[in-house]
Each structure stands twice: as C-alpha cells, then as structure tokens.
Coordinates of C-alpha atoms and ligand atoms in Angstrom, one line a residue:
X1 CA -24.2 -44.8 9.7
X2 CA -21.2 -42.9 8.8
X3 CA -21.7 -38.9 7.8
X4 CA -19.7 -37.8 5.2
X5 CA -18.5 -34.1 6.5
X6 CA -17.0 -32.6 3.1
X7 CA -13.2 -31.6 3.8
X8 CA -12.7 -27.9 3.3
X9 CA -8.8 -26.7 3.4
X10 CA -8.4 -23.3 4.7
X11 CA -6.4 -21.4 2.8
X12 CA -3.5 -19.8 4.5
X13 CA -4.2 -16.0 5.5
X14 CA -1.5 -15.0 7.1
X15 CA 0.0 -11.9 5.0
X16 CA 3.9 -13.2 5.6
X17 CA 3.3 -16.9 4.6
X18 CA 1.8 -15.3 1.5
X19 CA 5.0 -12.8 0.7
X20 CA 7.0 -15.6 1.2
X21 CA 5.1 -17.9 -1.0
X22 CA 4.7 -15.5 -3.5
X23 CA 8.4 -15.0 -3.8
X24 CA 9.2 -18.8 -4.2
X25 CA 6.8 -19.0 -7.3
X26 CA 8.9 -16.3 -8.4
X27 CA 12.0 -17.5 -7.6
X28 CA 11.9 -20.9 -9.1
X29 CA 11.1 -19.0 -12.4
X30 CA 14.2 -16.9 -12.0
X31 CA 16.1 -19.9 -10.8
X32 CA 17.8 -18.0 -7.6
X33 CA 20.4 -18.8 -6.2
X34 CA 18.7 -20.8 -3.6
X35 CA 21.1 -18.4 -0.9
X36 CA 19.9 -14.9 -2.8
X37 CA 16.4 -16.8 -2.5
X38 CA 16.7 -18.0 1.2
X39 CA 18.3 -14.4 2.5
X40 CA 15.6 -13.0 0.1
X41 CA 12.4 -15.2 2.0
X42 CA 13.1 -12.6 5.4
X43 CA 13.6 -9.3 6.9
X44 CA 17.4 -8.0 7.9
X45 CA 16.1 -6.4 11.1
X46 CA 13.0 -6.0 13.2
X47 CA 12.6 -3.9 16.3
X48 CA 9.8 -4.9 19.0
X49 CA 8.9 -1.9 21.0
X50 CA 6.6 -1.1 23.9
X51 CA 5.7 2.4 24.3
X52 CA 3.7 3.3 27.8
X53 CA 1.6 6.4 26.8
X54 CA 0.0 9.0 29.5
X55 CA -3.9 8.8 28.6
X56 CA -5.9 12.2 29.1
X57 CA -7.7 10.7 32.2
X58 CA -4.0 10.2 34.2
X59 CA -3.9 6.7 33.3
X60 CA -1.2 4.9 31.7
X61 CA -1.6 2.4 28.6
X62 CA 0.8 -0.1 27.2
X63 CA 0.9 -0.1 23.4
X64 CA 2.6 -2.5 21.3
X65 CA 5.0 -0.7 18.1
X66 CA 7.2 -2.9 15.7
X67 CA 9.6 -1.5 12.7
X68 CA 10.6 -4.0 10.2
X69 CA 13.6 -3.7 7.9
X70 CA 13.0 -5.8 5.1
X71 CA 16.3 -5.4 2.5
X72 CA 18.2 -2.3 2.0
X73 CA 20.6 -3.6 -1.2
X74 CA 19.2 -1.1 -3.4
X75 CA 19.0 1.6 -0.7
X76 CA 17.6 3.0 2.4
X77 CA 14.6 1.1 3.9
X78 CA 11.4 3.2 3.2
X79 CA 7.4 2.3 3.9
X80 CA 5.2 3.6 6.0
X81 CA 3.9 3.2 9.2
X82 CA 0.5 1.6 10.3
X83 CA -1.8 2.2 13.4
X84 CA -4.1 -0.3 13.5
X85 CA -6.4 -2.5 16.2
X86 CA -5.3 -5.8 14.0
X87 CA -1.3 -5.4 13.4
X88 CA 0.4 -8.3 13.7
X89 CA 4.1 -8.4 13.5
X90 CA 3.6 -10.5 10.5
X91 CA 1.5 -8.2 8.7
X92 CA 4.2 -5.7 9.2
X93 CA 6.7 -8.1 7.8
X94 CA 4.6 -8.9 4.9
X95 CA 4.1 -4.8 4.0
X96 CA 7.9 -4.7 4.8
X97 CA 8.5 -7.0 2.2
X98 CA 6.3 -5.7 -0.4
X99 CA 7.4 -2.7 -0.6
X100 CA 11.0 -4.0 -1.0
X101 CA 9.4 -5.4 -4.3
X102 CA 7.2 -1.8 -5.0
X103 CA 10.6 0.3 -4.8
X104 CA 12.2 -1.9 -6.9
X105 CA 9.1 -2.6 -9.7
X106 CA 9.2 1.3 -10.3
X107 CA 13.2 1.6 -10.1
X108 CA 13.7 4.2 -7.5
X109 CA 16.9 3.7 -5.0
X110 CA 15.3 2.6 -2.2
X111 CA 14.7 -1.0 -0.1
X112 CA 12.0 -2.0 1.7
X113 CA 10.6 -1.2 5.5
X114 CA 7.3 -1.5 7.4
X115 CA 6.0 -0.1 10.9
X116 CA 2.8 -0.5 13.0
X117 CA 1.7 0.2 16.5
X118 CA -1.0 -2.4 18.0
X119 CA -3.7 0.3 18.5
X120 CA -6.9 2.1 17.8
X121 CA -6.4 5.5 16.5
X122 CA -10.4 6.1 16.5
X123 CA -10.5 5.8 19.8
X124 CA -7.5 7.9 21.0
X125 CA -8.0 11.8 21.6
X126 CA -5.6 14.1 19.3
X127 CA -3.5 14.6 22.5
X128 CA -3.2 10.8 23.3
X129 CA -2.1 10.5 19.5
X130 CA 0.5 12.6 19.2
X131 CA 1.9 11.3 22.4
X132 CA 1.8 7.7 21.2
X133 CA 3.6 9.3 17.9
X134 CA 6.4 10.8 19.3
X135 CA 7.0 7.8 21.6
X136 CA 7.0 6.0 18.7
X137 CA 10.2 7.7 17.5
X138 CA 12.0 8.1 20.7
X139 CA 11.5 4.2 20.2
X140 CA 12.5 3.4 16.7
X141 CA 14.3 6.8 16.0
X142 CA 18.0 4.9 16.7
X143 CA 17.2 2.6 13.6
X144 CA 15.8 5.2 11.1
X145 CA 16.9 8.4 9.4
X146 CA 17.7 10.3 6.3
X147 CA 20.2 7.7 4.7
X148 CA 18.8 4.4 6.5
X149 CA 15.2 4.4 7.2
X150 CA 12.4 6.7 5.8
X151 CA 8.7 6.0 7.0
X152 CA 5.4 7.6 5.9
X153 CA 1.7 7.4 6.3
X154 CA -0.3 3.6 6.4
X155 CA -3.5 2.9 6.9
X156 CA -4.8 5.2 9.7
X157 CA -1.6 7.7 10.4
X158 CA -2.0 10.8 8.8
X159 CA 0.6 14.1 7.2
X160 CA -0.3 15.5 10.8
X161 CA 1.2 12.5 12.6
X162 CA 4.1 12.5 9.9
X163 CA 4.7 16.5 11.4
X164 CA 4.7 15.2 14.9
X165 CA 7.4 12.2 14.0
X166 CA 9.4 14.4 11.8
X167 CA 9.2 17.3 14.8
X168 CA 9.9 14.6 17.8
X169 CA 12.6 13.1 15.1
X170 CA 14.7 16.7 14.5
X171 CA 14.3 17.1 19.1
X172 CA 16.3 14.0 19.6
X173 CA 19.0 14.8 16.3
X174 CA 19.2 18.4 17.8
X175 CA 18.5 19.6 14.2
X176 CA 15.9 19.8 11.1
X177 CA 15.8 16.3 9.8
X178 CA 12.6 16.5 7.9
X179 CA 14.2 14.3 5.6
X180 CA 13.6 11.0 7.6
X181 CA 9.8 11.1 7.1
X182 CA 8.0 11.3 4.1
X183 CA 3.8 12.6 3.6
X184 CA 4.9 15.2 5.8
X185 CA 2.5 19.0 5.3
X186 CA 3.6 21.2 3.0
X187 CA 4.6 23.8 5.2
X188 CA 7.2 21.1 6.8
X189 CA 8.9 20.3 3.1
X190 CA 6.4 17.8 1.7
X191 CA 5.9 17.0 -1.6
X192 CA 3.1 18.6 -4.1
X193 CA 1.2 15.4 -5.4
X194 CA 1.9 13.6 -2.6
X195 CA -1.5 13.1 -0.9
X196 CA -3.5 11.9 -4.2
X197 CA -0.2 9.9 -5.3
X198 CA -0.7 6.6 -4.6
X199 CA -4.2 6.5 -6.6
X200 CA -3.1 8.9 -9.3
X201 CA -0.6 6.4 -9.7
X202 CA -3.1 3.5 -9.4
X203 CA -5.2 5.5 -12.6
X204 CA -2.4 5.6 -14.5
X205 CA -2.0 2.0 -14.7
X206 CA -5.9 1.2 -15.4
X207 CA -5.0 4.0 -18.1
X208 CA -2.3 1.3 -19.6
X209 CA -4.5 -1.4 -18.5
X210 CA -7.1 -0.3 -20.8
X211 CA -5.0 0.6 -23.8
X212 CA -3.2 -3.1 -24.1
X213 CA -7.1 -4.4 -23.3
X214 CA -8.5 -2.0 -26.5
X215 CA -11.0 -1.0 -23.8
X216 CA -12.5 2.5 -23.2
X217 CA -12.6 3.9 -20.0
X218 CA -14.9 6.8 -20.7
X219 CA -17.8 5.9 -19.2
X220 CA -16.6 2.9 -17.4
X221 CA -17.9 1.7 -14.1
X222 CA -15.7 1.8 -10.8
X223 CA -16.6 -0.2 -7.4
X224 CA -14.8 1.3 -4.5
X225 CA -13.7 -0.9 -1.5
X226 CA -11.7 1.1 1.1
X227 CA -12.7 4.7 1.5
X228 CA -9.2 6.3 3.3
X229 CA -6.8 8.3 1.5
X230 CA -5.8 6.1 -1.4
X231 CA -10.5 4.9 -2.5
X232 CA -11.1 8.5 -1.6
X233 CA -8.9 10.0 -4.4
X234 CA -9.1 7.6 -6.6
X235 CA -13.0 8.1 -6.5
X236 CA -12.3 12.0 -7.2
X237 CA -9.9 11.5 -9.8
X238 CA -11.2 8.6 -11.6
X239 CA -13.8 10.6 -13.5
X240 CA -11.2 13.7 -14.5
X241 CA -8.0 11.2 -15.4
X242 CA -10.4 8.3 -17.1
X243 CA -13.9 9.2 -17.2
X244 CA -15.0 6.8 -14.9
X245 CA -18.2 6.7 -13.3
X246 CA -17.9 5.6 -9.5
X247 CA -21.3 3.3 -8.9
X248 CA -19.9 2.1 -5.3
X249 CA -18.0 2.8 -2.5
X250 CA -17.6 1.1 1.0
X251 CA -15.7 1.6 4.5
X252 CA -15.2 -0.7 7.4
X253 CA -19.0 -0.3 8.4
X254 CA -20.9 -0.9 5.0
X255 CA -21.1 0.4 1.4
X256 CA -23.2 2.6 -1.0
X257 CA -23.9 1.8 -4.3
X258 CA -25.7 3.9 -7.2
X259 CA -26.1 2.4 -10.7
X260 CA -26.3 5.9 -12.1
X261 CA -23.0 7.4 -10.2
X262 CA -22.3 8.7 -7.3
X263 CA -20.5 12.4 -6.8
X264 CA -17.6 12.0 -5.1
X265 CA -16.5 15.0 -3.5
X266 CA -20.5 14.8 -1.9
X267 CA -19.6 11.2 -0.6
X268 CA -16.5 12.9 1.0
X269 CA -17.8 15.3 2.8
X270 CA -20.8 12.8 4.1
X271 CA -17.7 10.7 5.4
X272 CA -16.0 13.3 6.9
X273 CA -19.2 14.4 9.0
X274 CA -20.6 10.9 10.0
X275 CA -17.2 9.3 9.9
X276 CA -18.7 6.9 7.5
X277 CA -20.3 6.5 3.7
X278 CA -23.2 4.8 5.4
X279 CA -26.6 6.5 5.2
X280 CA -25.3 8.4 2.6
X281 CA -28.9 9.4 0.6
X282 CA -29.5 9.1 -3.1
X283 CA -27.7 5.6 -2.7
X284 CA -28.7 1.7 -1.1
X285 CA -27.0 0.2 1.3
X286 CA -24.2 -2.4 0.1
X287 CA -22.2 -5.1 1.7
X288 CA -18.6 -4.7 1.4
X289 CA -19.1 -8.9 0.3
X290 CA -21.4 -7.7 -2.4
X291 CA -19.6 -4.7 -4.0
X292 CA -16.6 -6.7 -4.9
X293 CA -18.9 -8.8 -6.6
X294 CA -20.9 -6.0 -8.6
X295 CA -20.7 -6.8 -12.1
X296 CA -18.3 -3.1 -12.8
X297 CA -15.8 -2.4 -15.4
X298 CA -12.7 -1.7 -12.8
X299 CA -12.9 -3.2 -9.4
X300 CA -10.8 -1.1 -6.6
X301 CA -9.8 -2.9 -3.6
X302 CA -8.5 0.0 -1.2
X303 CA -8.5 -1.3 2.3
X304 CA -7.1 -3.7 3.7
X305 CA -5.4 -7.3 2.8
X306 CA -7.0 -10.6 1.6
X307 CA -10.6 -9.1 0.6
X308 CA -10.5 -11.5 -2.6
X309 CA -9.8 -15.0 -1.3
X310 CA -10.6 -18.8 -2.9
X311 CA -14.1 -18.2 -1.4
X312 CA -15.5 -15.2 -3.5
X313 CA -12.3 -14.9 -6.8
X314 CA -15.1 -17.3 -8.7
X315 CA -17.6 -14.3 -8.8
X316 CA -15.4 -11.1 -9.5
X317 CA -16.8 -9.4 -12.3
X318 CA -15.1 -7.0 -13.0
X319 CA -12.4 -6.8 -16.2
X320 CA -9.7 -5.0 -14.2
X321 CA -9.1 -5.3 -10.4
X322 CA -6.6 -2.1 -9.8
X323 CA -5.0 -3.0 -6.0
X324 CA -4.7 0.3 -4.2
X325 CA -4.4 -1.9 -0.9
X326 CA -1.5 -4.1 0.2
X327 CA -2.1 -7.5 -0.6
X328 CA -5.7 -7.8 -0.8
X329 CA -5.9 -11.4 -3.0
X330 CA -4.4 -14.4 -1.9
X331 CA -2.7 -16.7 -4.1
X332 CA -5.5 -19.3 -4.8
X333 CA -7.5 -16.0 -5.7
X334 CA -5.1 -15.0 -8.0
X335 CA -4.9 -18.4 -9.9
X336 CA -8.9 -18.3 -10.3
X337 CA -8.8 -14.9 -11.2
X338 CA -6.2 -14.8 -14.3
X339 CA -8.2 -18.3 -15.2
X340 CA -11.3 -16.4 -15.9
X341 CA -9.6 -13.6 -18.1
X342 CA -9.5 -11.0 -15.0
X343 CA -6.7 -8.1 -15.8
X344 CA -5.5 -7.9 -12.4
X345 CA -2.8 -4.8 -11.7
X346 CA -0.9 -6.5 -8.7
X347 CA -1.2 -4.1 -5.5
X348 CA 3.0 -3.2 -5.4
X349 CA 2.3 -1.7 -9.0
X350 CA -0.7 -0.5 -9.1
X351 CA -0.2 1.6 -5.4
X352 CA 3.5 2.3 -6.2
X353 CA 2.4 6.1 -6.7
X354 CA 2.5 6.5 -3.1
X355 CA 6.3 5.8 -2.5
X356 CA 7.3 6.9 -5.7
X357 CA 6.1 10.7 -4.7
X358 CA 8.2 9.9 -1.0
X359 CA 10.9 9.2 -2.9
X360 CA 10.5 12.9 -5.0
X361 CA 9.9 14.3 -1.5
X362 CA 13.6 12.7 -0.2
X363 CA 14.7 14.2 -3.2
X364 CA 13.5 18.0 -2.7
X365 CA 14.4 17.5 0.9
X366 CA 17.8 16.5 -0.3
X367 CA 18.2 19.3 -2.1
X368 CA 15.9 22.2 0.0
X369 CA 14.2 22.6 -3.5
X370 CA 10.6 22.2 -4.3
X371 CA 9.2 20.9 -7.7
X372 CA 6.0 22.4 -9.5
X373 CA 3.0 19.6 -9.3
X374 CA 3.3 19.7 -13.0
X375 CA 6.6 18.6 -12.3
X376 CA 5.4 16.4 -9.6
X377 CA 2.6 14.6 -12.3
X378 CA 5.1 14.2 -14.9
X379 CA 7.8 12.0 -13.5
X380 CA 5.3 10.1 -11.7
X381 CA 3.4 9.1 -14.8
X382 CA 6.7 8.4 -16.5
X383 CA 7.9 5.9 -13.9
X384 CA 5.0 4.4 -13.6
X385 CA 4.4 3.9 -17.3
X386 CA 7.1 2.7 -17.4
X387 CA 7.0 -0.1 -14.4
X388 CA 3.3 -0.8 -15.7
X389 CA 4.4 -1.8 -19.1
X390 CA 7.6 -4.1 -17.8
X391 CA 5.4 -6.1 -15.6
X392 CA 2.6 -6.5 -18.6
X393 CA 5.3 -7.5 -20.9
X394 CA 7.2 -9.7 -18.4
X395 CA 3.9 -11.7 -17.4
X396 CA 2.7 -12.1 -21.0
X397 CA 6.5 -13.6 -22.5
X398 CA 6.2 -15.5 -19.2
X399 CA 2.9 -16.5 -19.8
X400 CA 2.1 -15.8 -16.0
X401 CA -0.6 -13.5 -14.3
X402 CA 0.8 -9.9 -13.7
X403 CA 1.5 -10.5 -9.7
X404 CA 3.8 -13.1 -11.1
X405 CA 5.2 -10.9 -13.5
X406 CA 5.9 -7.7 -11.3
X407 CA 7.6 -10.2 -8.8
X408 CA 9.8 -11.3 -11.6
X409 CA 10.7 -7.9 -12.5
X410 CA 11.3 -6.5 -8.9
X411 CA 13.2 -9.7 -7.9
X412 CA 15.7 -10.0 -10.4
X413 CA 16.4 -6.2 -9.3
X414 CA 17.2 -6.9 -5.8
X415 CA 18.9 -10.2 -6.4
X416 CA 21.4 -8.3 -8.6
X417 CA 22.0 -5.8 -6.3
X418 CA 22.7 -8.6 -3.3
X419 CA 25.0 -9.9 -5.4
X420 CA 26.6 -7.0 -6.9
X421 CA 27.1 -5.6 -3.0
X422 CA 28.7 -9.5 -2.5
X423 CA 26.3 -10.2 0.1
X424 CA 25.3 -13.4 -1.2
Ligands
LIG501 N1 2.3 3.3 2.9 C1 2.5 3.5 1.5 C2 2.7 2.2 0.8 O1 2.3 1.1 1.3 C3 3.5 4.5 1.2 C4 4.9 4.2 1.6 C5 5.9 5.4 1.5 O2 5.5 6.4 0.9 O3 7.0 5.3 1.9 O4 3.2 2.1 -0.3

C-alpha cells in the first residue's frame, strides 16, 4: 500500500535570499536596468574578521566579527552593529542591504552598512565586552570613519559599547573622531532623541497609519514582541503619542499578556531586575507564538527576523503590524497578509527613526552643535511623515502591499544615484 506523505515546501528563511528576492519584485516593476538591478542584488565590500579576546579567567576565545558595505551611491555606509549567538554573514548582508533601502525611503544622504560579531553578549563579563569592542575596531576601523562608514547600536550592543568603539576609534586616528559612531552617550556628542528614536519613529507611522485607515488609536490595543530598546519604548510611548493600551509584551524567554493593560515603565523595571518580562505579576504567561496571534488593534514585531512566516500570516489579527525589527515577515507572509486586508508598515519604514536620529547626530557632530529634543522631535516626525505617506501613496497607485511600495520608492532613489555617479 502506498502512503501518501503530503509535500510541504519550506519556505526559504535565509534573511539574504529574502533581500534579494524582495528587490527583484521591485525591480521588474521599475524595469531596472538589469546591470543597476544585478550590481543592486549585492554588497560592494565585506570584511571577515577574527578577533582573539583575553577572557577574565586568562583564557583566550576566538570570536567571529563581519562588516558589510552594502552601497554607498547616495553616501557614506551607515547601520549598526549586531552581537548576537545566531549572526550569520548572511543576516549581516541582508540588514546591510536594508538599511541601504531605510536611508534612502526617508531621504537622508547616506548608503547602507551592517556589522555583527558571532557571540553571546549575556554571557560575557563587562570587561570581556569591552575588550571584544575595541577589538572589534582595531579590526574594522581601516574600512570605517566619519565620511565612509558610520555604525551604531543592533540588537544587543548598547550607547556604552558605542563609547568604547568611538573611544578605541579616536586611539588609533590619534584624535576625537566621535563622528564615526552614532548612539553614542550624551556626554560623548550623542544625539537628544536618539535612544527612543527608532519607535518614536515607528508611532509616528501607526499615527499616519491610522489616519488614511479612519481608525482611532485612543484606546487601541498593542501586542508587544521584542522587549529591547526599540518594544521597550514603544510600549512607554505608545500610550502618551497614541493612546494605546499595551495588552502584551514578550522577550526571548516567554510573554505577558493582560487584557486590561499593562504599565509599562512597571514591566521595565521587572525586566531590568530578572532580566526578563516572565513572572511578571498582575499578568498570564504567553507564548511569543500566541501573542502575535492575539486578536489586538496594532501588532509590534520588535525582535528579531522572520517571526511571521507562511505558517502563522493566516491567523494575524491584528489591523496594523508596525515592524520595529529588521525583516520579521517573509515574503509568502506578506502576500497572505495584504490578502486579508492587514495594514502592514514594512520594517525599513516603520524603524527608520533609529537611523534618521544617527544621521541628526553626524550632523551636530559635524558641526560641534547640539539641537534641543524639540528640535530633535520635529524633523524626525517631518521626515518620517513624509517617507510614510510616499510609500502609502506609491503602494496604493501601484496596487501593491506597502513592502512593495517602500522598495519602489527607495529603489528608484539609489538606482538614480548609481547612474547619476556613471557607475552603471
Ligand atoms: N541598527 C539600527 C537599524 O537597524 C540603527 C542604525 C543606525 O542608527 O545607523 O536601523
């Protein structure tokens, strides 16, 4: 008797085959130039390094570091730098690519870049850290700088490792050069608005989400997924920017969820004792599976990449996913998504506040003058009004889902430029 074992095609994970598959969807729209589109498919320039840090116990460990240099037609490469058990040069050359796209969506002069170190920064004393920071840039620093490449934080790396690169950065130059790293402290010429930017920025596109949706935001519901920097903030500033009501958050042990609302500055403060939202009281116990199913208003992916896949896109309920994390739905997802009506604000819009505030921090660096956060607030809501609304109009004239849109948008930006520069 033969069985009949249903065929199940995997869909294809890896972050780079999805950059690169996203930008040939966008690409036959545009009709490219297949050579813009071909030099347009990879990274310029990748360093591999191997950094060999002393441990605290006398021992020596080998730790893998990569910087990725995606395209810099429009201007320096800028993105931050990741330290994570899971990088993989191709995630690195994914995030390297997106934010190529992200600088250009939001029209600030800037290309595209990526780093990462292979590591576990939970398990690393503060010493150990900061070694394997600064070895970092005595690694990278002869490809980055002011005028060619700018990093910042990623998931895991922090404004305190940003003061250690920028401090081991200025030893080797002989001088001050603040200016090569962006989410640096205050006291070392960072920005005001920098550290809530990226989901300030994030808030003010659900803000523009909900008025071309005629939908009210007071009052709305908020699921959570990710609780670092960019979930925390936009957790405390959800309710003051939109009136939102956050019912769930989660982190990379488990979730909390509360119908009637949880506070969020009590949640942070839970975290930053137990090093996790789990056990949390006045709150069950969540999956991080079945809070990006919850049946919420605005669903916040936060964390990491492909969290909504072909698997669970079928049982999203919420009416707006806003993508503070770097490519968290694949392409099938995306496709199931806009079929069922889901207002999805594509990740290299939606967490564009981030880069956009590095970029105001070049700026003041530029010019050893510092801007109000008023200041700061303003021209980050303007530019991202501004990007939210060209990708909205671009998808709908299209007839495309927004991700499709923004790509659109930030493509035809960077081909230009290419081509204006005669590269292609
Ligand atoms: N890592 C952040 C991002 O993915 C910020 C990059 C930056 O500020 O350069 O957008």
């Amino acid at each position: 008797m033969v069985t009949l074992v249903p065929v199940h095609r995997q869909e294809d994970l890896n972050p780079f085959d999805i950059a690169q598959s996203q930008l040939d969807e966008a690409a036959a729209i545009l009709q490219l130039e297949p050579a813009v589109h071909a030099y347009l498919r990879e990274p310029v320039r990748e360093l591999h390094v191997t950094l060999s840090i002393r441990m605290d116990d006398g021992s020596s460990r080998i730790f893998k570091g990569f910087r990725v240099q995606y395209n810099d037609s429009r201007g320096p490469t800028k993105g931050g730098i990741r330290f994570h058990p899971e990088e993989t040069i191709d995630t690195v050359k994914a995030l390297a690519a997106w934010m190529t796209w992200k600088c250009a969506v939001v029209d600030i002069p800037l290309g595209g870049g990526k780093g990462g170190v292979i590591c576990n920064p939970k398990e690393l004393s503060t010493n150990e850290l900061e070694r394997l920071s600064r070895a970092y840039i005595r690694q990278v620093g002869r490809i980055i700088g002011p005028e060619m490449d700018i990093p910042a934080p990623d998931v895991y790396t922090t404004p305190q490792i940003m003061a250690w690169m920028a401090d081991e950065y200025s030893i080797i130059k002989g001088q001050n050069q603040f200016g090569v790293i962006t989410g640096k402290p205050l006291p070392l010429g960072g920005s005001k608005g920098r550290e809530d930017a990226t989901a300030r920025g994030g808030l003010y596109c659900v803000r523009e989400a909900a008025k071309v949706l005629d939908f009210d935001t007071q009052g709305a519901t908020m699921a959570i997924q990710g609780f670092g920097n960019a979930g925390q903030f936009a957790a405390l500033l959800g309710p003051e920017l939109l009136g939102t009501v956050t019912v769930a958050v989660s982190d990379s042990q488990g979730g909390i969820y509360n119908p009637d609302g949880l506070n969020a500055a009590d949640v942070i403060a839970y975290k930053k004792q137990h090093g996790t939202v789990v056990g949390y009281p006045n709150a069950q116990p969540i999956s991080n599976a079945d809070l990006l199913e919850l049946k919420v208003d605005i669903l916040v992916p936060s964390a990491l990449e492909n969290v909504i896949t072909s698997e669970n896109a079928h049982c999203i309920k919420a009416k707006i996913v806003a993508e503070l994390a770097n490519g968290p739905t694949t392409p099938e997802a995306d496709k199931i998504l806009y079929e069922n009506g889901v207002y999805v604000i594509p990740d290299f819009l939606c967490n564009a506040g981030g880069v956009t505030v590095s970029y105001f921090e070049m700026v003041q660096n530029a010019y050893g003058r510092y801007w109000s956060e008023k200041t700061v607030h303003e021209r980050l809501n303007e530019k991202i009004t501004n990007a939210f609304h060209a990708v909205h109009d671009r998808a709908r004239n299209l007839q495309v889902h927004n991700r499709l849109g923004a790509y659109c948008v930030a493509v035809s930006r960077v081909a230009e430029a290419v081509q204006l520069r005669g590269w292609v």
